[in-house]
Short mmCIF file of C-alpha atoms in Angstrom, two decimals:
data_model
loop_
_atom_site.label_atom_id
_atom_site.label_comp_id
_atom_site.label_asym_id
_atom_site.label_seq_id
_atom_site.Cartn_x
_atom_site.Cartn_y
_atom_site.Cartn_z
CA LYS A 1 22.59 43.25 5.79
CA ALA A 2 19.71 40.91 5.00
CA GLY A 3 17.10 40.40 7.69
CA VAL A 4 15.55 37.20 8.95
CA THR A 5 14.02 35.25 6.09
CA GLN A 6 11.20 32.79 6.55
CA THR A 7 9.84 30.48 3.88
CA PRO A 8 7.25 29.87 2.78
CA ARG A 9 5.14 32.94 3.65
CA TYR A 10 1.87 31.07 3.35
CA LEU A 11 0.99 27.41 3.64
CA ILE A 12 -2.27 25.47 3.52
CA LYS A 13 -2.36 21.93 4.85
CA THR A 14 -5.01 19.45 5.95
CA ARG A 15 -5.40 17.75 9.28
CA GLY A 16 -3.02 14.88 9.85
CA GLN A 17 -0.37 16.16 7.46
CA GLN A 18 3.02 17.35 8.53
CA VAL A 19 4.77 20.61 7.67
CA THR A 20 8.29 22.02 7.69
CA LEU A 21 9.01 25.72 7.99
CA SER A 22 12.36 27.29 7.29
CA CYS A 23 14.20 30.24 8.81
CA SER A 24 17.44 31.89 7.73
CA PRO A 25 18.78 34.16 10.48
CA ILE A 26 20.68 37.41 10.08
CA SER A 27 24.27 36.69 9.09
CA GLY A 28 26.39 36.15 12.19
CA HIS A 29 23.45 35.40 14.46
CA ARG A 30 23.77 32.04 16.16
CA SER A 31 20.50 31.94 18.09
CA VAL A 32 17.18 31.17 16.41
CA SER A 33 13.88 31.11 18.28
CA TRP A 34 10.43 30.07 17.10
CA TYR A 35 7.11 31.48 18.23
CA GLN A 36 3.48 30.68 17.51
CA GLN A 37 1.03 33.56 17.29
CA THR A 38 -2.73 33.07 17.10
CA PRO A 39 -5.41 35.81 16.93
CA GLY A 40 -5.81 37.47 20.29
CA GLN A 41 -2.80 35.68 21.74
CA GLY A 42 0.62 36.98 22.41
CA LEU A 43 3.78 35.32 21.22
CA GLN A 44 3.89 31.74 22.44
CA PHE A 45 7.49 30.57 22.69
CA LEU A 46 8.16 27.22 21.01
CA PHE A 47 11.92 26.67 21.29
CA GLU A 48 15.34 28.21 20.82
CA TYR A 49 18.34 26.77 19.06
CA PHE A 50 21.89 27.93 19.59
CA SER A 51 24.87 26.38 17.84
CA GLU A 52 22.76 23.46 16.60
CA THR A 53 21.50 22.61 20.09
CA GLN A 54 18.06 23.18 21.54
CA ARG A 55 18.68 25.45 24.52
CA ASN A 56 15.19 26.48 25.61
CA LYS A 57 11.78 24.92 25.10
CA GLY A 58 8.23 26.14 25.57
CA ASN A 59 5.15 24.19 26.56
CA PHE A 60 4.17 22.65 23.26
CA PRO A 61 3.50 18.98 22.52
CA GLY A 62 6.12 16.76 20.97
CA ARG A 63 4.48 17.17 17.54
CA PHE A 64 6.40 20.43 17.36
CA SER A 65 10.10 19.94 16.76
CA GLY A 66 12.97 21.81 15.27
CA ARG A 67 16.59 21.70 14.35
CA GLN A 68 19.42 24.02 13.48
CA PHE A 69 22.11 23.48 10.90
CA SER A 70 25.78 24.40 11.07
CA ASN A 71 25.12 27.60 9.07
CA SER A 72 22.57 28.61 11.78
CA ARG A 73 19.59 28.12 9.47
CA SER A 74 16.73 26.48 11.31
CA GLU A 75 13.71 24.40 10.46
CA MET A 76 10.58 23.77 12.44
CA ASN A 77 8.43 20.71 11.91
CA VAL A 78 4.89 20.06 12.98
CA SER A 79 3.59 16.51 12.57
CA THR A 80 -0.01 15.27 12.58
CA LEU A 81 -1.43 18.73 12.08
CA GLU A 82 -4.52 19.78 13.99
CA LEU A 83 -6.95 22.60 13.22
CA GLY A 84 -5.65 24.49 16.25
CA ASP A 85 -2.18 24.62 14.73
CA SER A 86 -3.40 27.32 12.32
CA ALA A 87 -1.30 30.33 13.23
CA LEU A 88 1.43 32.73 12.26
CA TYR A 89 4.78 31.10 13.01
CA LEU A 90 7.53 33.58 13.67
CA CYS A 91 11.23 33.03 13.71
CA ALA A 92 13.61 35.41 15.48
CA SER A 93 17.38 35.51 15.48
CA SER A 94 19.79 37.11 17.89
CA LEU A 95 23.52 37.51 18.08
CA GLU A 96 24.44 35.32 21.01
CA GLY A 97 21.58 34.21 23.17
CA ILE A 98 17.90 34.57 23.62
CA SER A 99 18.22 37.38 26.15
CA ASN A 100 19.78 39.57 23.50
CA ILE A 101 17.68 41.62 21.12
CA GLN A 102 15.68 39.40 18.81
CA TYR A 103 14.99 40.30 15.21
CA PHE A 104 11.92 38.76 13.67
CA GLY A 105 11.13 37.45 10.24
CA ALA A 106 7.83 38.19 8.51
CA GLY A 107 6.45 34.82 9.55
CA THR A 108 4.83 31.84 7.89
CA ARG A 109 1.04 31.86 7.92
CA LEU A 110 -0.11 28.23 8.31
CA SER A 111 -3.73 27.33 7.70
CA VAL A 112 -4.88 23.83 8.59
CA LEU A 113 -8.13 22.74 6.94
CA GLY B 1 7.31 31.53 35.99
CA GLN B 2 8.04 35.01 34.81
CA GLN B 3 5.12 36.96 33.38
CA LEU B 4 4.62 40.39 31.92
CA ASN B 5 1.36 42.25 32.37
CA GLN B 6 0.88 44.62 29.46
CA SER B 7 -1.88 47.20 29.51
CA PRO B 8 -4.12 48.32 28.10
CA GLN B 9 -5.09 45.35 25.96
CA SER B 10 -6.47 47.68 23.29
CA MET B 11 -6.87 51.40 22.74
CA PHE B 12 -9.08 53.49 20.51
CA ILE B 13 -7.80 57.01 20.05
CA GLN B 14 -8.23 59.97 17.75
CA GLU B 15 -5.49 60.87 15.32
CA GLY B 16 -3.18 63.41 16.90
CA GLU B 17 -3.65 62.16 20.45
CA ASP B 18 -0.82 60.94 22.63
CA VAL B 19 -0.72 57.27 23.64
CA SER B 20 0.68 55.60 26.72
CA MET B 21 1.05 51.88 27.44
CA ASN B 22 3.01 49.95 30.00
CA CYS B 23 4.32 46.60 31.13
CA THR B 24 4.77 45.41 34.67
CA SER B 25 6.15 42.29 36.23
CA SER B 26 6.94 40.80 39.60
CA SER B 27 10.34 39.79 38.20
CA ILE B 28 13.40 41.90 37.56
CA PHE B 29 14.61 42.34 34.00
CA ASN B 30 17.91 43.73 32.76
CA THR B 31 16.61 44.57 29.30
CA TRP B 32 13.29 46.00 28.14
CA LEU B 33 12.32 45.95 24.50
CA TRP B 34 9.38 47.43 22.65
CA TYR B 35 8.22 45.99 19.34
CA LYS B 36 5.50 46.95 16.87
CA GLN B 37 3.73 44.42 14.67
CA ASP B 38 1.80 45.37 11.55
CA PRO B 39 -0.92 42.99 10.29
CA GLY B 40 0.55 39.89 8.67
CA GLU B 41 4.12 40.85 9.48
CA GLY B 42 6.65 40.02 12.17
CA PRO B 43 7.32 42.36 15.10
CA VAL B 44 9.82 45.12 14.45
CA LEU B 45 12.03 46.46 17.22
CA LEU B 46 11.22 50.07 18.16
CA ILE B 47 13.28 50.77 21.26
CA ALA B 48 15.71 48.81 23.42
CA LEU B 49 16.42 49.79 27.04
CA TYR B 50 19.38 48.46 29.02
CA LYS B 51 19.58 50.43 32.27
CA ALA B 52 17.19 51.19 35.10
CA GLY B 53 15.85 54.72 34.76
CA GLU B 54 16.90 54.97 31.13
CA LEU B 55 14.66 57.13 28.96
CA THR B 56 15.06 56.65 25.21
CA SER B 57 13.34 58.25 22.24
CA ASN B 58 12.87 57.15 18.66
CA GLY B 59 11.09 59.93 16.79
CA ARG B 60 7.66 60.34 18.34
CA LEU B 61 8.18 57.29 20.55
CA THR B 62 9.62 57.46 24.05
CA ALA B 63 10.19 54.52 26.36
CA GLN B 64 11.49 54.26 29.90
CA PHE B 65 13.09 51.47 31.89
CA GLY B 66 11.54 51.57 35.36
CA ILE B 67 13.74 52.27 38.36
CA THR B 68 12.68 49.03 40.06
CA ARG B 69 13.58 47.11 36.85
CA LYS B 70 10.12 45.55 37.00
CA ASP B 71 8.31 47.86 34.61
CA SER B 72 8.54 49.90 31.45
CA PHE B 73 6.30 52.28 29.55
CA LEU B 74 6.01 53.43 25.95
CA ASN B 75 4.58 56.77 24.90
CA ILE B 76 3.63 57.78 21.38
CA SER B 77 3.08 61.47 20.78
CA ALA B 78 0.79 62.99 18.16
CA SER B 79 -0.43 59.67 16.78
CA ILE B 80 -0.81 59.19 13.03
CA PRO B 81 -2.66 56.48 11.06
CA SER B 82 0.47 54.39 10.47
CA ASP B 83 0.84 53.93 14.24
CA VAL B 84 -1.97 51.38 14.06
CA GLY B 85 -0.79 47.92 15.04
CA ILE B 86 0.07 45.75 18.00
CA TYR B 87 2.76 46.90 20.41
CA PHE B 88 4.61 44.28 22.42
CA CYS B 89 6.88 44.76 25.37
CA ALA B 90 9.54 42.17 26.14
CA GLY B 91 11.78 41.67 29.14
CA GLY B 92 15.23 40.10 29.09
CA SER B 93 16.18 38.19 32.23
CA PRO B 94 19.40 38.85 34.14
CA ARG B 95 20.03 35.10 33.97
CA VAL B 96 22.22 34.24 31.04
CA ASN B 97 20.48 32.36 28.24
CA ASP B 98 17.04 32.75 29.78
CA LYS B 99 14.35 33.30 27.22
CA ILE B 100 12.87 36.72 26.60
CA ILE B 101 9.37 37.16 28.03
CA PHE B 102 6.78 38.91 25.89
CA GLY B 103 3.69 40.77 26.98
CA LYS B 104 0.40 39.92 25.27
CA GLY B 105 0.40 43.17 23.34
CA THR B 106 -1.54 46.42 23.13
CA ARG B 107 -3.64 46.78 19.99
CA LEU B 108 -3.79 50.41 18.91
CA HIS B 109 -6.71 51.64 16.81
CA ILE B 110 -6.86 55.17 15.45
CA LEU B 111 -10.22 56.70 14.68
CA PRO B 112 -10.43 58.99 11.65
#
């Protein structure tokens, strides 16, 4: 069974640009969550999508948004990039809901110059 | 809101030593998870605990779900170089559809 797939693995953008990250969950998993991880920080929860609906949201500005498609694939978008948005963005999928075991992808490393 | 206190923040040990780390909270959880993250990769699940008092092993790793449901610990015996990484605990709330809470991680360094 394929794991969680995130694309791209690495991305370099400049301030003010926008970026879209993609996540394909494990087959059969309906919940997809996104996290931001910066050096020295833990996993900062961005949001969770379940059956195409945002079900939980962290404390991030509105520049961070996401969506989920009918096949459970999810995208995360960050608009008007800032230097502080440089981070590893992790996607995790779980079978039913966020309180179930989450399986992580390898992440997308975003560098904002 | 719910918070997990994970300690220690970092550890420097000699190869072959045993390691112990823990997570505590003022909130009750009905699931405790332990993950390991290698540099540049996503966290990988090591052990999942579902019941208060449960003690579960995975090779040289042993984790326990605290009786009060507010804490958990992870032990690694006879550490080897590939144990280097960041270990995260995570607690799953009894409330349906609540988000999992992650600790800030314990960074393990092994001295040659």
